[in-house]
Amino acid sequence: MLRSCDTDESNLHLVYEKWDSMIEQVKLAIYKHENKELTQYSSFYDVVYNILIDRWTKNHTPLHCLAHSLNPRQWLDQSPDRVAPHRDNEICTGRKHCLRNYFADARERLEATIEFVKFSSAEGELGQFDSLQDRWNLTPKEWWITYGSSVPKLQSIALKLLSQPSSSSCAKRNWSTYSFIHSLKRNRLNPKRTEDLVFVHTNLRLLSRNNKNYKEGETKMWDICGDEWNMSDGAGLLEVASLSLDEPDLEAVLFDDADDEDTV
């Protein structure tokens, strides 16, 4: 899962589906090892499942839900263990959150919502044979370029989201903090105390960014790139590096005009 996310490919729209598939594969592996039926209870899987859900809660963003909803192929998946995007409460909540942030004007937001209804129910031109068939034959981005003109607001968002790669930096940042606290010289900490120290350290770092000294003096930007930081890299990197994936400011950056997409 981490390897598939940590690439330069445009796969933001695949994260939600891949995460669900990963949990199913983990369950199958555990139950096969324990020689149990899938309907039986496994205390080990229950622990692993809770860990995975906790990680998902920490690392996911509403953009994953919106991108998943705008994947044309997702609406043709008839697997019995899959729920359509409009029937999944988490996906619907994330999608509405993104549209609310992107369209400040209530009238424009309503128009975008109506366009989403047309897309999800394949109404009008989107329900024609070629349009439905090409949901499998074309990549999601190619499909929106070809058939999305009847829903212009949704098409604009889809082309921006479906061009975005994903990243595992959020998880790696946490591991880096963990290795700083629990090292070879400091290895007698129990797991609970280590997690508490990571929590405190991470939040102190975030709070320090609100201090005016964070952008001034010898210790400015102290938590970005360490000694390798070079101001010649540009302000764009700074903007993204100082944000968490679940912060509204970063969501706004992802929705900027095409001129800003390279920066993101």
C-alpha atoms as a printed R data frame, in Angstrom:
    type eleno elety resid chain resno       x       y       z
1   ATOM     1    CA   MET     A     1   0.000   0.000   0.000
2   ATOM     2    CA   LEU     A     2   2.798   2.418   0.905
3   ATOM     3    CA   ARG     A     3   4.784   1.570  -2.226
4   ATOM     4    CA   SER     A     4   1.777   2.100  -4.474
5   ATOM     5    CA   CYS     A     5   1.072   5.492  -2.880
6   ATOM     6    CA   ASP     A     6   4.646   6.755  -2.857
7   ATOM     7    CA   THR     A     7   5.016   7.212  -6.619
8   ATOM     8    CA   ASP     A     8   4.883  10.025  -9.160
9   ATOM     9    CA   GLU     A     9   1.874   8.483 -10.898
10  ATOM    10    CA   SER     A    10  -1.579  10.045 -10.756
11  ATOM    11    CA   ASN     A    11  -3.238   7.680  -8.288
12  ATOM    12    CA   LEU     A    12  -5.021   9.853  -5.724
13  ATOM    13    CA   HIS     A    13  -8.346   8.437  -6.942
14  ATOM    14    CA   LEU     A    14  -7.172   4.870  -6.211
15  ATOM    15    CA   VAL     A    15  -6.131   5.319  -2.565
16  ATOM    16    CA   TYR     A    16  -9.562   4.684  -1.019
17  ATOM    17    CA   GLU     A    17 -10.191   1.536  -3.061
18  ATOM    18    CA   LYS     A    18  -6.670   0.195  -2.514
19  ATOM    19    CA   TRP     A    19  -6.959   0.684   1.231
20  ATOM    20    CA   ASP     A    20 -10.189  -1.328   1.365
21  ATOM    21    CA   SER     A    21  -8.621  -4.071  -0.769
22  ATOM    22    CA   MET     A    22  -5.537  -4.140   1.448
23  ATOM    23    CA   ILE     A    23  -7.649  -4.697   4.579
24  ATOM    24    CA   GLU     A    24  -9.490  -7.556   2.851
25  ATOM    25    CA   GLN     A    25  -6.197  -9.188   1.820
26  ATOM    26    CA   VAL     A    26  -4.847  -8.864   5.370
27  ATOM    27    CA   LYS     A    27  -8.001 -10.527   6.695
28  ATOM    28    CA   LEU     A    28  -7.721 -13.409   4.217
29  ATOM    29    CA   ALA     A    29  -4.051 -13.956   5.107
30  ATOM    30    CA   ILE     A    30  -4.724 -13.999   8.861
31  ATOM    31    CA   TYR     A    31  -7.742 -16.292   8.636
32  ATOM    32    CA   LYS     A    32  -5.896 -18.663   6.311
33  ATOM    33    CA   HIS     A    33  -2.983 -18.816   8.766
34  ATOM    34    CA   GLU     A    34  -5.363 -19.518  11.671
35  ATOM    35    CA   ASN     A    35  -7.408 -22.033   9.639
36  ATOM    36    CA   LYS     A    36 -10.637 -20.190  10.391
37  ATOM    37    CA   GLU     A    37 -13.741 -19.419   8.400
38  ATOM    38    CA   LEU     A    38 -14.278 -15.741   7.512
39  ATOM    39    CA   THR     A    39 -17.456 -15.744   9.617
40  ATOM    40    CA   GLN     A    40 -15.546 -16.716  12.761
41  ATOM    41    CA   TYR     A    41 -14.020 -14.286  15.250
42  ATOM    42    CA   SER     A    42 -10.260 -13.720  15.308
43  ATOM    43    CA   SER     A    43  -8.814 -11.742  18.215
44  ATOM    44    CA   PHE     A    44  -5.560 -11.187  16.283
45  ATOM    45    CA   TYR     A    45  -7.344  -9.804  13.223
46  ATOM    46    CA   ASP     A    46  -9.453  -7.583  15.469
47  ATOM    47    CA   VAL     A    47  -6.281  -5.960  16.844
48  ATOM    48    CA   VAL     A    48  -4.743  -5.562  13.369
49  ATOM    49    CA   TYR     A    49  -7.978  -4.166  11.947
50  ATOM    50    CA   ASN     A    50  -8.192  -1.493  14.665
51  ATOM    51    CA   ILE     A    51  -4.584  -0.476  13.976
52  ATOM    52    CA   LEU     A    52  -5.276  -0.144  10.246
53  ATOM    53    CA   ILE     A    53  -8.412   1.914  10.847
54  ATOM    54    CA   ASP     A    54  -6.513   4.192  13.239
55  ATOM    55    CA   ARG     A    55  -3.839   4.747  10.582
56  ATOM    56    CA   TRP     A    56  -6.480   5.458   7.956
57  ATOM    57    CA   THR     A    57  -8.173   7.978  10.245
58  ATOM    58    CA   LYS     A    58  -4.849   9.748  10.749
59  ATOM    59    CA   ASN     A    59  -3.592   9.768   7.160
60  ATOM    60    CA   HIS     A    60  -6.650  10.127   4.945
61  ATOM    61    CA   THR     A    61  -8.130  13.373   3.656
62  ATOM    62    CA   PRO     A    62 -11.566  14.224   2.211
63  ATOM    63    CA   LEU     A    63  -9.823  14.593  -1.150
64  ATOM    64    CA   HIS     A    64  -9.434  10.801  -1.229
65  ATOM    65    CA   CYS     A    65 -13.214  10.488  -0.964
66  ATOM    66    CA   LEU     A    66 -13.913  13.053  -3.675
67  ATOM    67    CA   ALA     A    67 -11.329  11.574  -6.037
68  ATOM    68    CA   HIS     A    68 -12.791   8.098  -5.435
69  ATOM    69    CA   SER     A    69 -16.273   9.422  -6.265
70  ATOM    70    CA   LEU     A    70 -15.038  10.976  -9.519
71  ATOM    71    CA   ASN     A    71 -13.420   7.774 -10.789
72  ATOM    72    CA   PRO     A    72 -15.722   6.704 -13.666
73  ATOM    73    CA   ARG     A    73 -14.793   3.033 -13.334
74  ATOM    74    CA   GLN     A    74 -15.855   2.925  -9.712
75  ATOM    75    CA   TRP     A    75 -19.519   3.278 -10.662
76  ATOM    76    CA   LEU     A    76 -19.381   0.142 -12.841
77  ATOM    77    CA   ASP     A    77 -17.900  -2.136 -10.165
78  ATOM    78    CA   GLN     A    78 -20.578  -4.745  -9.419
79  ATOM    79    CA   SER     A    79 -18.588  -6.689  -6.788
80  ATOM    80    CA   PRO     A    80 -20.910  -7.931  -4.016
81  ATOM    81    CA   ASP     A    81 -18.474  -6.777  -1.311
82  ATOM    82    CA   ARG     A    82 -18.292  -3.236  -2.690
83  ATOM    83    CA   VAL     A    83 -20.610  -0.324  -1.929
84  ATOM    84    CA   ALA     A    84 -21.308   2.338  -4.577
85  ATOM    85    CA   PRO     A    85 -19.782   5.748  -3.709
86  ATOM    86    CA   HIS     A    86 -23.199   7.361  -3.226
87  ATOM    87    CA   ARG     A    87 -24.145   4.664  -0.671
88  ATOM    88    CA   ASP     A    88 -20.983   4.993   1.443
89  ATOM    89    CA   ASN     A    89 -21.483   7.513   4.248
90  ATOM    90    CA   GLU     A    90 -17.759   8.260   4.698
91  ATOM    91    CA   ILE     A    91 -17.289   8.951   0.990
92  ATOM    92    CA   CYS     A    92 -20.396  11.142   0.833
93  ATOM    93    CA   THR     A    93 -19.286  13.132   3.888
94  ATOM    94    CA   GLY     A    94 -15.802  13.697   2.451
95  ATOM    95    CA   ARG     A    95 -17.169  14.683  -0.957
96  ATOM    96    CA   LYS     A    96 -19.591  17.226   0.512
97  ATOM    97    CA   HIS     A    97 -16.786  18.625   2.693
98  ATOM    98    CA   CYS     A    98 -14.610  19.232  -0.390
99  ATOM    99    CA   LEU     A    99 -17.406  20.813  -2.426
100 ATOM   100    CA   ARG     A   100 -18.278  23.073   0.502
101 ATOM   101    CA   ASN     A   101 -14.677  24.292   0.703
102 ATOM   102    CA   TYR     A   102 -14.233  24.688  -3.044
103 ATOM   103    CA   PHE     A   103 -17.537  26.421  -3.817
104 ATOM   104    CA   ALA     A   104 -18.053  29.173  -1.253
105 ATOM   105    CA   ASP     A   105 -21.089  30.408  -3.170
106 ATOM   106    CA   ALA     A   106 -24.168  28.308  -2.344
107 ATOM   107    CA   ARG     A   107 -25.573  28.639  -5.871
108 ATOM   108    CA   GLU     A   108 -22.396  27.329  -7.509
109 ATOM   109    CA   ARG     A   109 -22.220  24.515  -4.971
110 ATOM   110    CA   LEU     A   110 -25.776  23.502  -5.833
111 ATOM   111    CA   GLU     A   111 -24.915  23.466  -9.540
112 ATOM   112    CA   ALA     A   112 -21.900  21.250  -8.833
113 ATOM   113    CA   THR     A   113 -24.079  18.917  -6.755
114 ATOM   114    CA   ILE     A   114 -26.621  18.641  -9.572
115 ATOM   115    CA   GLU     A   115 -23.789  17.857 -11.983
116 ATOM   116    CA   PHE     A   116 -22.594  15.108  -9.653
117 ATOM   117    CA   VAL     A   117 -26.100  13.607  -9.686
118 ATOM   118    CA   LYS     A   118 -26.008  13.549 -13.501
119 ATOM   119    CA   PHE     A   119 -22.574  11.898 -13.456
120 ATOM   120    CA   SER     A   120 -23.390   9.290 -10.805
121 ATOM   121    CA   SER     A   121 -26.719   8.316 -12.386
122 ATOM   122    CA   ALA     A   122 -25.372   8.505 -15.963
123 ATOM   123    CA   GLU     A   123 -28.015  10.954 -17.185
124 ATOM   124    CA   GLY     A   124 -28.151  12.561 -20.617
125 ATOM   125    CA   GLU     A   125 -24.937  12.395 -22.652
126 ATOM   126    CA   LEU     A   126 -23.151  10.606 -19.811
127 ATOM   127    CA   GLY     A   127 -25.534   7.668 -20.210
128 ATOM   128    CA   GLN     A   128 -24.838   7.068 -23.897
129 ATOM   129    CA   PHE     A   129 -23.308   3.753 -24.949
130 ATOM   130    CA   ASP     A   130 -19.868   5.152 -25.859
131 ATOM   131    CA   SER     A   131 -19.657   7.081 -22.599
132 ATOM   132    CA   LEU     A   132 -20.471   4.015 -20.493
133 ATOM   133    CA   GLN     A   133 -18.209   1.692 -22.473
134 ATOM   134    CA   ASP     A   134 -15.245   4.068 -22.312
135 ATOM   135    CA   ARG     A   135 -15.415   4.217 -18.532
136 ATOM   136    CA   TRP     A   136 -13.409   0.995 -18.759
137 ATOM   137    CA   ASN     A   137 -11.526   1.634 -22.009
138 ATOM   138    CA   LEU     A   138 -10.113   5.071 -21.099
139 ATOM   139    CA   THR     A   139  -8.189   6.248 -18.084
140 ATOM   140    CA   PRO     A   140 -10.281   8.380 -15.690
141 ATOM   141    CA   LYS     A   141  -8.548  11.571 -16.851
142 ATOM   142    CA   GLU     A   142  -9.041  10.715 -20.518
143 ATOM   143    CA   TRP     A   143 -12.709   9.937 -19.885
144 ATOM   144    CA   TRP     A   144 -13.342  13.302 -18.230
145 ATOM   145    CA   ILE     A   145 -11.589  15.130 -21.061
146 ATOM   146    CA   THR     A   146 -13.714  13.291 -23.631
147 ATOM   147    CA   TYR     A   147 -17.140  13.201 -21.970
148 ATOM   148    CA   GLY     A   148 -17.103  15.720 -19.131
149 ATOM   149    CA   SER     A   149 -18.112  18.834 -21.092
150 ATOM   150    CA   SER     A   150 -21.778  18.476 -20.071
151 ATOM   151    CA   VAL     A   151 -20.789  18.866 -16.393
152 ATOM   152    CA   PRO     A   152 -18.147  21.652 -16.600
153 ATOM   153    CA   LYS     A   153 -17.782  22.378 -12.879
154 ATOM   154    CA   LEU     A   154 -17.292  18.726 -12.040
155 ATOM   155    CA   GLN     A   155 -14.985  18.265 -15.026
156 ATOM   156    CA   SER     A   156 -12.717  21.070 -13.813
157 ATOM   157    CA   ILE     A   157 -12.378  19.494 -10.359
158 ATOM   158    CA   ALA     A   158 -11.940  15.972 -11.752
159 ATOM   159    CA   LEU     A   159  -9.104  16.930 -14.103
160 ATOM   160    CA   LYS     A   160  -7.212  18.556 -11.245
161 ATOM   161    CA   LEU     A   161  -7.747  15.734  -8.772
162 ATOM   162    CA   LEU     A   162  -7.133  12.885 -11.202
163 ATOM   163    CA   SER     A   163  -3.779  14.442 -12.131
164 ATOM   164    CA   GLN     A   164  -2.541  14.419  -8.539
165 ATOM   165    CA   PRO     A   165  -0.132  11.798  -7.205
166 ATOM   166    CA   SER     A   166  -0.447  10.582  -3.624
167 ATOM   167    CA   SER     A   167   2.276  10.451  -0.997
168 ATOM   168    CA   SER     A   168   3.215   8.417   2.070
169 ATOM   169    CA   SER     A   169   5.087  11.356   3.596
170 ATOM   170    CA   CYS     A   170   2.501  11.725   6.368
171 ATOM   171    CA   ALA     A   171   3.258   8.215   7.644
172 ATOM   172    CA   LYS     A   172   7.019   8.542   7.084
173 ATOM   173    CA   ARG     A   173   7.108  11.761   9.075
174 ATOM   174    CA   ASN     A   174   5.584   9.949  12.035
175 ATOM   175    CA   TRP     A   175   8.100   7.093  11.728
176 ATOM   176    CA   SER     A   176  10.958   9.600  11.664
177 ATOM   177    CA   THR     A   177   9.727  11.161  14.903
178 ATOM   178    CA   TYR     A   178   9.317   7.699  16.429
179 ATOM   179    CA   SER     A   179  12.896   6.698  15.541
180 ATOM   180    CA   PHE     A   180  14.169   9.953  17.053
181 ATOM   181    CA   ILE     A   181  12.494   9.140  20.386
182 ATOM   182    CA   HIS     A   182  13.009   5.364  20.469
183 ATOM   183    CA   SER     A   183  16.643   4.773  19.519
184 ATOM   184    CA   LEU     A   184  19.350   2.246  20.388
185 ATOM   185    CA   LYS     A   185  20.388   4.387  23.336
186 ATOM   186    CA   ARG     A   186  16.820   4.937  24.478
187 ATOM   187    CA   ASN     A   187  15.176   1.574  23.992
188 ATOM   188    CA   ARG     A   188  13.669   0.837  27.407
189 ATOM   189    CA   LEU     A   189  10.563   2.937  26.807
190 ATOM   190    CA   ASN     A   190   7.374   0.925  26.721
191 ATOM   191    CA   PRO     A   191   5.170   1.301  23.607
192 ATOM   192    CA   LYS     A   192   2.530   3.426  25.343
193 ATOM   193    CA   ARG     A   193   5.050   5.958  26.655
194 ATOM   194    CA   THR     A   194   6.774   6.083  23.269
195 ATOM   195    CA   GLU     A   195   3.470   6.830  21.521
196 ATOM   196    CA   ASP     A   196   2.720   9.571  24.061
197 ATOM   197    CA   LEU     A   197   6.127  11.182  23.456
198 ATOM   198    CA   VAL     A   198   5.616  11.045  19.673
199 ATOM   199    CA   PHE     A   199   2.196  12.673  20.119
200 ATOM   200    CA   VAL     A   200   3.632  15.468  22.293
201 ATOM   201    CA   HIS     A   201   6.637  16.072  20.033
202 ATOM   202    CA   THR     A   202   4.499  16.245  16.886
203 ATOM   203    CA   ASN     A   203   2.034  18.693  18.387
204 ATOM   204    CA   LEU     A   204   4.781  20.894  19.836
205 ATOM   205    CA   ARG     A   205   6.265  21.077  16.356
206 ATOM   206    CA   LEU     A   206   2.916  22.101  14.870
207 ATOM   207    CA   LEU     A   207   2.345  24.699  17.601
208 ATOM   208    CA   SER     A   208   5.792  26.192  17.009
209 ATOM   209    CA   ARG     A   209   4.750  27.122  13.471
210 ATOM   210    CA   ASN     A   210   2.360  29.704  14.895
211 ATOM   211    CA   ASN     A   211   5.270  31.493  16.550
212 ATOM   212    CA   LYS     A   212   6.738  34.447  14.669
213 ATOM   213    CA   ASN     A   213  10.258  33.111  15.402
214 ATOM   214    CA   TYR     A   214   9.484  30.103  13.234
215 ATOM   215    CA   LYS     A   215  10.130  32.183  10.095
216 ATOM   216    CA   GLU     A   216  12.959  34.292  11.499
217 ATOM   217    CA   GLY     A   217  16.450  33.782  12.895
218 ATOM   218    CA   GLU     A   218  18.807  30.821  12.807
219 ATOM   219    CA   THR     A   219  16.142  28.276  13.722
220 ATOM   220    CA   LYS     A   220  13.569  29.277  11.115
221 ATOM   221    CA   MET     A   221  11.832  26.381   9.350
222 ATOM   222    CA   TRP     A   222  13.690  24.064  11.731
223 ATOM   223    CA   ASP     A   223  11.492  21.047  10.984
224 ATOM   224    CA   ILE     A   224  11.703  21.189   7.172
225 ATOM   225    CA   CYS     A   225  14.482  19.247   5.445
226 ATOM   226    CA   GLY     A   226  16.924  19.821   8.315
227 ATOM   227    CA   ASP     A   227  20.410  20.934   7.269
228 ATOM   228    CA   GLU     A   228  19.630  20.163   3.629
229 ATOM   229    CA   TRP     A   229  17.128  23.030   3.286
230 ATOM   230    CA   ASN     A   230  18.008  25.471   0.547
231 ATOM   231    CA   MET     A   231  15.995  28.636  -0.009
232 ATOM   232    CA   SER     A   232  16.745  28.407  -3.728
233 ATOM   233    CA   ASP     A   233  14.325  25.471  -3.910
234 ATOM   234    CA   GLY     A   234  11.506  28.001  -4.006
235 ATOM   235    CA   ALA     A   235   8.613  29.080  -1.837
236 ATOM   236    CA   GLY     A   236   6.304  26.494  -3.370
237 ATOM   237    CA   LEU     A   237   8.030  23.649  -1.534
238 ATOM   238    CA   LEU     A   238   7.852  25.628   1.689
239 ATOM   239    CA   GLU     A   239   4.116  26.112   1.328
240 ATOM   240    CA   VAL     A   240   3.427  22.410   0.977
241 ATOM   241    CA   ALA     A   241   6.039  21.255   3.498
242 ATOM   242    CA   SER     A   242   4.503  23.375   6.242
243 ATOM   243    CA   LEU     A   243   1.059  21.850   5.838
244 ATOM   244    CA   SER     A   244  -0.540  18.598   6.833
245 ATOM   245    CA   LEU     A   245  -2.595  16.647   4.298
246 ATOM   246    CA   ASP     A   246  -5.811  17.222   6.205
247 ATOM   247    CA   GLU     A   247  -5.481  21.015   6.438
248 ATOM   248    CA   PRO     A   248  -7.956  23.116   4.400
249 ATOM   249    CA   ASP     A   249  -5.134  25.329   3.100
250 ATOM   250    CA   LEU     A   250  -3.563  22.403   1.279
251 ATOM   251    CA   GLU     A   251  -6.903  21.384  -0.177
252 ATOM   252    CA   ALA     A   252  -7.170  24.888  -1.613
253 ATOM   253    CA   VAL     A   253  -3.699  24.526  -3.142
254 ATOM   254    CA   LEU     A   254  -4.756  21.325  -4.882
255 ATOM   255    CA   PHE     A   255  -7.687  23.170  -6.411
256 ATOM   256    CA   ASP     A   256  -5.614  26.087  -7.706
257 ATOM   257    CA   ASP     A   257  -5.462  26.963 -11.389
258 ATOM   258    CA   ALA     A   258  -3.377  24.875 -13.771
259 ATOM   259    CA   ASP     A   259  -0.468  27.297 -13.434
260 ATOM   260    CA   ASP     A   260  -0.021  26.215  -9.820
261 ATOM   261    CA   GLU     A   261  -0.359  22.472 -10.325
262 ATOM   262    CA   ASP     A   262   3.379  21.884 -10.782
263 ATOM   263    CA   THR     A   263   4.020  23.472  -7.413
264 ATOM   264    CA   VAL     A   264   1.612  21.099  -5.680
